[in-house]
Amino acid sequence: MFRRRLPRGFFGTVREFLWPAAGWVRTARYYLHRLVRLRGTPYVIAAGLACGVSVSLLPLVGLHLVLAGLMAWAIRAHILAALLGTAVGNPWTFPLIWMGSHKLGSWMLGTRPAAGRSVRDVFADISQLLWEGDFAALAAEAWPVWWPMMVGSLPLALAAWLL
């Protein structure tokens, strides 16, 4: 009864995704209404959002959406709310999150941050090695930075989830 008379097909679906026939304003309004009308109890939605926020504090860039979805699924929280919660980690907040988690992790491990070098210099070196494609040197350079970040981000993520 509610089917299309002529199926859209693959290219029609891709075109509709890239440029909606109804227009961007109407599509954005539709998704905003869907966001406001999330189904579930307040606990389920809040738990999903907490999953997304806590996962976005981990230095596992590229895995945030997957981990937030799996974590929300595991505790029976709202998966879409978890995916939206990962927006806490964004290009403006990542430097603050990473610097704070690195300092906290270095303090917890009892080491000096980045072996006596400034964190900014270490991140610049890592970016250069990534650009050059020297992955062996990248692993040797990144581990002393990544491990304290991971250790320091765990209490931050737990605190964010509990809040």
mmCIF file with all atom_site columns, C-alpha atoms in Angstrom, residues 3-142:
data_model
loop_
_atom_site.group_PDB
_atom_site.id
_atom_site.type_symbol
_atom_site.label_atom_id
_atom_site.label_alt_id
_atom_site.label_comp_id
_atom_site.label_asym_id
_atom_site.label_entity_id
_atom_site.label_seq_id
_atom_site.pdbx_PDB_ins_code
_atom_site.Cartn_x
_atom_site.Cartn_y
_atom_site.Cartn_z
_atom_site.occupancy
_atom_site.B_iso_or_equiv
_atom_site.pdbx_formal_charge
_atom_site.auth_seq_id
_atom_site.auth_comp_id
_atom_site.auth_asym_id
_atom_site.auth_atom_id
_atom_site.pdbx_PDB_model_num
ATOM 1   C CA . ARG A 1 3   ? 5.310  1.182  -1.719 1.00 0.00 ? 3   ARG A CA 1
ATOM 2   C CA . ARG A 1 4   ? 6.740  3.220  -4.523 1.00 0.00 ? 4   ARG A CA 1
ATOM 3   C CA . ARG A 1 5   ? 5.148  2.519  -7.866 1.00 0.00 ? 5   ARG A CA 1
ATOM 4   C CA . LEU A 1 6   ? 8.574  2.468  -9.523 1.00 0.00 ? 6   LEU A CA 1
ATOM 5   C CA . PRO A 1 7   ? 11.421 1.237  -7.303 1.00 0.00 ? 7   PRO A CA 1
ATOM 6   C CA . ARG A 1 8   ? 14.119 3.858  -6.835 1.00 0.00 ? 8   ARG A CA 1
ATOM 7   C CA . GLY A 1 9   ? 17.133 1.615  -7.552 1.00 0.00 ? 9   GLY A CA 1
ATOM 8   C CA . PHE A 1 10  ? 20.702 1.909  -6.328 1.00 0.00 ? 10  PHE A CA 1
ATOM 9   C CA . PHE A 1 11  ? 21.688 5.116  -8.115 1.00 0.00 ? 11  PHE A CA 1
ATOM 10  C CA . GLY A 1 12  ? 18.415 6.777  -7.159 1.00 0.00 ? 12  GLY A CA 1
ATOM 11  C CA . THR A 1 13  ? 19.062 5.915  -3.513 1.00 0.00 ? 13  THR A CA 1
ATOM 12  C CA . VAL A 1 14  ? 22.590 7.327  -3.714 1.00 0.00 ? 14  VAL A CA 1
ATOM 13  C CA . ARG A 1 15  ? 21.323 10.492 -5.413 1.00 0.00 ? 15  ARG A CA 1
ATOM 14  C CA . GLU A 1 16  ? 18.606 10.897 -2.775 1.00 0.00 ? 16  GLU A CA 1
ATOM 15  C CA . PHE A 1 17  ? 21.222 10.493 -0.035 1.00 0.00 ? 17  PHE A CA 1
ATOM 16  C CA . LEU A 1 18  ? 23.527 13.113 -1.558 1.00 0.00 ? 18  LEU A CA 1
ATOM 17  C CA . TRP A 1 19  ? 20.793 15.564 -2.600 1.00 0.00 ? 19  TRP A CA 1
ATOM 18  C CA . PRO A 1 20  ? 17.340 14.955 -1.062 1.00 0.00 ? 20  PRO A CA 1
ATOM 19  C CA . ALA A 1 21  ? 14.413 15.561 -3.403 1.00 0.00 ? 21  ALA A CA 1
ATOM 20  C CA . ALA A 1 22  ? 12.461 17.245 -0.603 1.00 0.00 ? 22  ALA A CA 1
ATOM 21  C CA . GLY A 1 23  ? 15.349 19.669 -0.003 1.00 0.00 ? 23  GLY A CA 1
ATOM 22  C CA . TRP A 1 24  ? 17.867 19.999 2.770  1.00 0.00 ? 24  TRP A CA 1
ATOM 23  C CA . VAL A 1 25  ? 15.717 22.142 5.050  1.00 0.00 ? 25  VAL A CA 1
ATOM 24  C CA . ARG A 1 26  ? 12.820 19.700 5.064  1.00 0.00 ? 26  ARG A CA 1
ATOM 25  C CA . THR A 1 27  ? 15.167 16.736 5.506  1.00 0.00 ? 27  THR A CA 1
ATOM 26  C CA . ALA A 1 28  ? 16.950 18.445 8.420  1.00 0.00 ? 28  ALA A CA 1
ATOM 27  C CA . ARG A 1 29  ? 13.586 19.303 10.002 1.00 0.00 ? 29  ARG A CA 1
ATOM 28  C CA . TYR A 1 30  ? 12.476 15.670 9.604  1.00 0.00 ? 30  TYR A CA 1
ATOM 29  C CA . TYR A 1 31  ? 15.601 14.330 11.335 1.00 0.00 ? 31  TYR A CA 1
ATOM 30  C CA . LEU A 1 32  ? 15.286 16.939 14.083 1.00 0.00 ? 32  LEU A CA 1
ATOM 31  C CA . HIS A 1 33  ? 11.736 15.740 14.757 1.00 0.00 ? 33  HIS A CA 1
ATOM 32  C CA . ARG A 1 34  ? 12.970 12.144 14.831 1.00 0.00 ? 34  ARG A CA 1
ATOM 33  C CA . LEU A 1 35  ? 15.681 13.150 17.279 1.00 0.00 ? 35  LEU A CA 1
ATOM 34  C CA . VAL A 1 36  ? 13.241 14.907 19.598 1.00 0.00 ? 36  VAL A CA 1
ATOM 35  C CA . ARG A 1 37  ? 10.842 11.958 19.469 1.00 0.00 ? 37  ARG A CA 1
ATOM 36  C CA . LEU A 1 38  ? 13.297 9.214  20.392 1.00 0.00 ? 38  LEU A CA 1
ATOM 37  C CA . ARG A 1 39  ? 11.393 6.266  21.741 1.00 0.00 ? 39  ARG A CA 1
ATOM 38  C CA . GLY A 1 40  ? 12.344 4.764  25.031 1.00 0.00 ? 40  GLY A CA 1
ATOM 39  C CA . THR A 1 41  ? 12.354 5.562  28.693 1.00 0.00 ? 41  THR A CA 1
ATOM 40  C CA . PRO A 1 42  ? 14.443 8.490  29.904 1.00 0.00 ? 42  PRO A CA 1
ATOM 41  C CA . TYR A 1 43  ? 16.846 6.001  31.499 1.00 0.00 ? 43  TYR A CA 1
ATOM 42  C CA . VAL A 1 44  ? 17.412 4.142  28.218 1.00 0.00 ? 44  VAL A CA 1
ATOM 43  C CA . ILE A 1 45  ? 18.067 7.352  26.283 1.00 0.00 ? 45  ILE A CA 1
ATOM 44  C CA . ALA A 1 46  ? 20.321 8.799  29.007 1.00 0.00 ? 46  ALA A CA 1
ATOM 45  C CA . ALA A 1 47  ? 22.283 5.553  29.238 1.00 0.00 ? 47  ALA A CA 1
ATOM 46  C CA . GLY A 1 48  ? 22.802 5.580  25.481 1.00 0.00 ? 48  GLY A CA 1
ATOM 47  C CA . LEU A 1 49  ? 24.006 9.178  25.553 1.00 0.00 ? 49  LEU A CA 1
ATOM 48  C CA . ALA A 1 50  ? 26.330 8.333  28.446 1.00 0.00 ? 50  ALA A CA 1
ATOM 49  C CA . CYS A 1 51  ? 27.801 5.458  26.438 1.00 0.00 ? 51  CYS A CA 1
ATOM 50  C CA . GLY A 1 52  ? 28.561 7.764  23.534 1.00 0.00 ? 52  GLY A CA 1
ATOM 51  C CA . VAL A 1 53  ? 30.081 10.496 25.678 1.00 0.00 ? 53  VAL A CA 1
ATOM 52  C CA . SER A 1 54  ? 32.289 8.099  27.626 1.00 0.00 ? 54  SER A CA 1
ATOM 53  C CA . VAL A 1 55  ? 33.550 6.308  24.515 1.00 0.00 ? 55  VAL A CA 1
ATOM 54  C CA . SER A 1 56  ? 34.375 9.620  22.830 1.00 0.00 ? 56  SER A CA 1
ATOM 55  C CA . LEU A 1 57  ? 36.870 10.329 25.636 1.00 0.00 ? 57  LEU A CA 1
ATOM 56  C CA . LEU A 1 58  ? 38.969 7.279  24.724 1.00 0.00 ? 58  LEU A CA 1
ATOM 57  C CA . PRO A 1 59  ? 41.920 7.767  22.338 1.00 0.00 ? 59  PRO A CA 1
ATOM 58  C CA . LEU A 1 60  ? 40.524 5.163  19.935 1.00 0.00 ? 60  LEU A CA 1
ATOM 59  C CA . VAL A 1 61  ? 39.762 7.504  17.061 1.00 0.00 ? 61  VAL A CA 1
ATOM 60  C CA . GLY A 1 62  ? 37.884 5.741  14.292 1.00 0.00 ? 62  GLY A CA 1
ATOM 61  C CA . LEU A 1 63  ? 36.242 3.274  16.641 1.00 0.00 ? 63  LEU A CA 1
ATOM 62  C CA . HIS A 1 64  ? 34.048 5.669  18.625 1.00 0.00 ? 64  HIS A CA 1
ATOM 63  C CA . LEU A 1 65  ? 30.818 4.982  16.747 1.00 0.00 ? 65  LEU A CA 1
ATOM 64  C CA . VAL A 1 66  ? 31.314 1.220  16.727 1.00 0.00 ? 66  VAL A CA 1
ATOM 65  C CA . LEU A 1 67  ? 32.283 1.043  20.390 1.00 0.00 ? 67  LEU A CA 1
ATOM 66  C CA . ALA A 1 68  ? 29.445 3.349  21.467 1.00 0.00 ? 68  ALA A CA 1
ATOM 67  C CA . GLY A 1 69  ? 26.920 1.275  19.531 1.00 0.00 ? 69  GLY A CA 1
ATOM 68  C CA . LEU A 1 70  ? 28.238 -1.990 20.960 1.00 0.00 ? 70  LEU A CA 1
ATOM 69  C CA . MET A 1 71  ? 28.317 -0.612 24.486 1.00 0.00 ? 71  MET A CA 1
ATOM 70  C CA . ALA A 1 72  ? 24.737 0.693  24.190 1.00 0.00 ? 72  ALA A CA 1
ATOM 71  C CA . TRP A 1 73  ? 23.605 -2.603 22.713 1.00 0.00 ? 73  TRP A CA 1
ATOM 72  C CA . ALA A 1 74  ? 25.306 -4.533 25.544 1.00 0.00 ? 74  ALA A CA 1
ATOM 73  C CA . ILE A 1 75  ? 23.524 -2.611 28.296 1.00 0.00 ? 75  ILE A CA 1
ATOM 74  C CA . ARG A 1 76  ? 20.253 -2.335 26.324 1.00 0.00 ? 76  ARG A CA 1
ATOM 75  C CA . ALA A 1 77  ? 20.491 1.448  25.964 1.00 0.00 ? 77  ALA A CA 1
ATOM 76  C CA . HIS A 1 78  ? 19.371 3.580  23.013 1.00 0.00 ? 78  HIS A CA 1
ATOM 77  C CA . ILE A 1 79  ? 21.894 3.041  20.212 1.00 0.00 ? 79  ILE A CA 1
ATOM 78  C CA . LEU A 1 80  ? 21.049 6.232  18.287 1.00 0.00 ? 80  LEU A CA 1
ATOM 79  C CA . ALA A 1 81  ? 21.500 8.285  21.462 1.00 0.00 ? 81  ALA A CA 1
ATOM 80  C CA . ALA A 1 82  ? 24.894 6.618  21.936 1.00 0.00 ? 82  ALA A CA 1
ATOM 81  C CA . LEU A 1 83  ? 25.923 7.524  18.408 1.00 0.00 ? 83  LEU A CA 1
ATOM 82  C CA . LEU A 1 84  ? 24.828 11.111 19.002 1.00 0.00 ? 84  LEU A CA 1
ATOM 83  C CA . GLY A 1 85  ? 26.770 11.191 22.283 1.00 0.00 ? 85  GLY A CA 1
ATOM 84  C CA . THR A 1 86  ? 30.020 10.601 20.433 1.00 0.00 ? 86  THR A CA 1
ATOM 85  C CA . ALA A 1 87  ? 29.687 14.137 19.071 1.00 0.00 ? 87  ALA A CA 1
ATOM 86  C CA . VAL A 1 88  ? 31.250 15.306 22.348 1.00 0.00 ? 88  VAL A CA 1
ATOM 87  C CA . GLY A 1 89  ? 34.540 14.257 20.796 1.00 0.00 ? 89  GLY A CA 1
ATOM 88  C CA . ASN A 1 90  ? 35.029 16.628 17.884 1.00 0.00 ? 90  ASN A CA 1
ATOM 89  C CA . PRO A 1 91  ? 37.913 18.616 16.373 1.00 0.00 ? 91  PRO A CA 1
ATOM 90  C CA . TRP A 1 92  ? 37.452 21.397 18.949 1.00 0.00 ? 92  TRP A CA 1
ATOM 91  C CA . THR A 1 93  ? 37.361 19.167 22.019 1.00 0.00 ? 93  THR A CA 1
ATOM 92  C CA . PHE A 1 94  ? 39.825 16.418 21.047 1.00 0.00 ? 94  PHE A CA 1
ATOM 93  C CA . PRO A 1 95  ? 42.965 18.486 21.772 1.00 0.00 ? 95  PRO A CA 1
ATOM 94  C CA . LEU A 1 96  ? 41.670 19.314 25.255 1.00 0.00 ? 96  LEU A CA 1
ATOM 95  C CA . ILE A 1 97  ? 40.588 15.726 25.919 1.00 0.00 ? 97  ILE A CA 1
ATOM 96  C CA . TRP A 1 98  ? 43.879 14.280 24.679 1.00 0.00 ? 98  TRP A CA 1
ATOM 97  C CA . MET A 1 99  ? 46.072 16.728 26.590 1.00 0.00 ? 99  MET A CA 1
ATOM 98  C CA . GLY A 1 100 ? 44.113 16.175 29.798 1.00 0.00 ? 100 GLY A CA 1
ATOM 99  C CA . SER A 1 101 ? 44.061 12.398 29.490 1.00 0.00 ? 101 SER A CA 1
ATOM 100 C CA . HIS A 1 102 ? 47.782 12.340 28.647 1.00 0.00 ? 102 HIS A CA 1
ATOM 101 C CA . LYS A 1 103 ? 48.681 14.414 31.690 1.00 0.00 ? 103 LYS A CA 1
ATOM 102 C CA . LEU A 1 104 ? 46.407 12.352 33.953 1.00 0.00 ? 104 LEU A CA 1
ATOM 103 C CA . GLY A 1 105 ? 47.766 9.082  32.549 1.00 0.00 ? 105 GLY A CA 1
ATOM 104 C CA . SER A 1 106 ? 51.366 10.213 32.954 1.00 0.00 ? 106 SER A CA 1
ATOM 105 C CA . TRP A 1 107 ? 50.622 11.152 36.536 1.00 0.00 ? 107 TRP A CA 1
ATOM 106 C CA . MET A 1 108 ? 48.911 7.788  37.176 1.00 0.00 ? 108 MET A CA 1
ATOM 107 C CA . LEU A 1 109 ? 51.804 5.846  35.648 1.00 0.00 ? 109 LEU A CA 1
ATOM 108 C CA . GLY A 1 110 ? 54.400 7.978  37.427 1.00 0.00 ? 110 GLY A CA 1
ATOM 109 C CA . THR A 1 111 ? 56.172 8.984  34.233 1.00 0.00 ? 111 THR A CA 1
ATOM 110 C CA . ARG A 1 112 ? 57.070 12.336 32.785 1.00 0.00 ? 112 ARG A CA 1
ATOM 111 C CA . PRO A 1 113 ? 54.747 13.406 29.970 1.00 0.00 ? 113 PRO A CA 1
ATOM 112 C CA . ALA A 1 114 ? 56.163 12.410 26.576 1.00 0.00 ? 114 ALA A CA 1
ATOM 113 C CA . ALA A 1 115 ? 59.628 11.519 27.923 1.00 0.00 ? 115 ALA A CA 1
ATOM 114 C CA . GLY A 1 116 ? 60.545 15.113 28.747 1.00 0.00 ? 116 GLY A CA 1
ATOM 115 C CA . ARG A 1 117 ? 59.433 16.579 25.398 1.00 0.00 ? 117 ARG A CA 1
ATOM 116 C CA . SER A 1 118 ? 56.447 18.797 24.990 1.00 0.00 ? 118 SER A CA 1
ATOM 117 C CA . VAL A 1 119 ? 53.310 16.994 23.926 1.00 0.00 ? 119 VAL A CA 1
ATOM 118 C CA . ARG A 1 120 ? 52.935 19.380 20.993 1.00 0.00 ? 120 ARG A CA 1
ATOM 119 C CA . ASP A 1 121 ? 56.345 18.329 19.602 1.00 0.00 ? 121 ASP A CA 1
ATOM 120 C CA . VAL A 1 122 ? 55.501 14.648 19.979 1.00 0.00 ? 122 VAL A CA 1
ATOM 121 C CA . PHE A 1 123 ? 52.166 15.091 18.163 1.00 0.00 ? 123 PHE A CA 1
ATOM 122 C CA . ALA A 1 124 ? 53.959 17.016 15.397 1.00 0.00 ? 124 ALA A CA 1
ATOM 123 C CA . ASP A 1 125 ? 56.481 14.169 15.012 1.00 0.00 ? 125 ASP A CA 1
ATOM 124 C CA . ILE A 1 126 ? 53.701 11.581 14.941 1.00 0.00 ? 126 ILE A CA 1
ATOM 125 C CA . SER A 1 127 ? 51.853 13.553 12.267 1.00 0.00 ? 127 SER A CA 1
ATOM 126 C CA . GLN A 1 128 ? 55.019 13.762 10.179 1.00 0.00 ? 128 GLN A CA 1
ATOM 127 C CA . LEU A 1 129 ? 55.681 10.004 10.462 1.00 0.00 ? 129 LEU A CA 1
ATOM 128 C CA . LEU A 1 130 ? 52.067 9.264  9.564  1.00 0.00 ? 130 LEU A CA 1
ATOM 129 C CA . TRP A 1 131 ? 52.348 11.509 6.514  1.00 0.00 ? 131 TRP A CA 1
ATOM 130 C CA . GLU A 1 132 ? 55.568 9.776  5.433  1.00 0.00 ? 132 GLU A CA 1
ATOM 131 C CA . GLY A 1 133 ? 54.082 6.310  5.978  1.00 0.00 ? 133 GLY A CA 1
ATOM 132 C CA . ASP A 1 134 ? 56.879 5.064  8.270  1.00 0.00 ? 134 ASP A CA 1
ATOM 133 C CA . PHE A 1 135 ? 54.675 2.854  10.448 1.00 0.00 ? 135 PHE A CA 1
ATOM 134 C CA . ALA A 1 136 ? 57.495 1.111  12.338 1.00 0.00 ? 136 ALA A CA 1
ATOM 135 C CA . ALA A 1 137 ? 58.870 4.430  13.553 1.00 0.00 ? 137 ALA A CA 1
ATOM 136 C CA . LEU A 1 138 ? 55.306 5.624  14.129 1.00 0.00 ? 138 LEU A CA 1
ATOM 137 C CA . ALA A 1 139 ? 54.582 2.722  16.495 1.00 0.00 ? 139 ALA A CA 1
ATOM 138 C CA . ALA A 1 140 ? 57.808 3.359  18.416 1.00 0.00 ? 140 ALA A CA 1
ATOM 139 C CA . GLU A 1 141 ? 57.054 7.087  18.641 1.00 0.00 ? 141 GLU A CA 1
ATOM 140 C CA . ALA A 1 142 ? 53.327 6.838  19.370 1.00 0.00 ? 142 ALA A CA 1
#
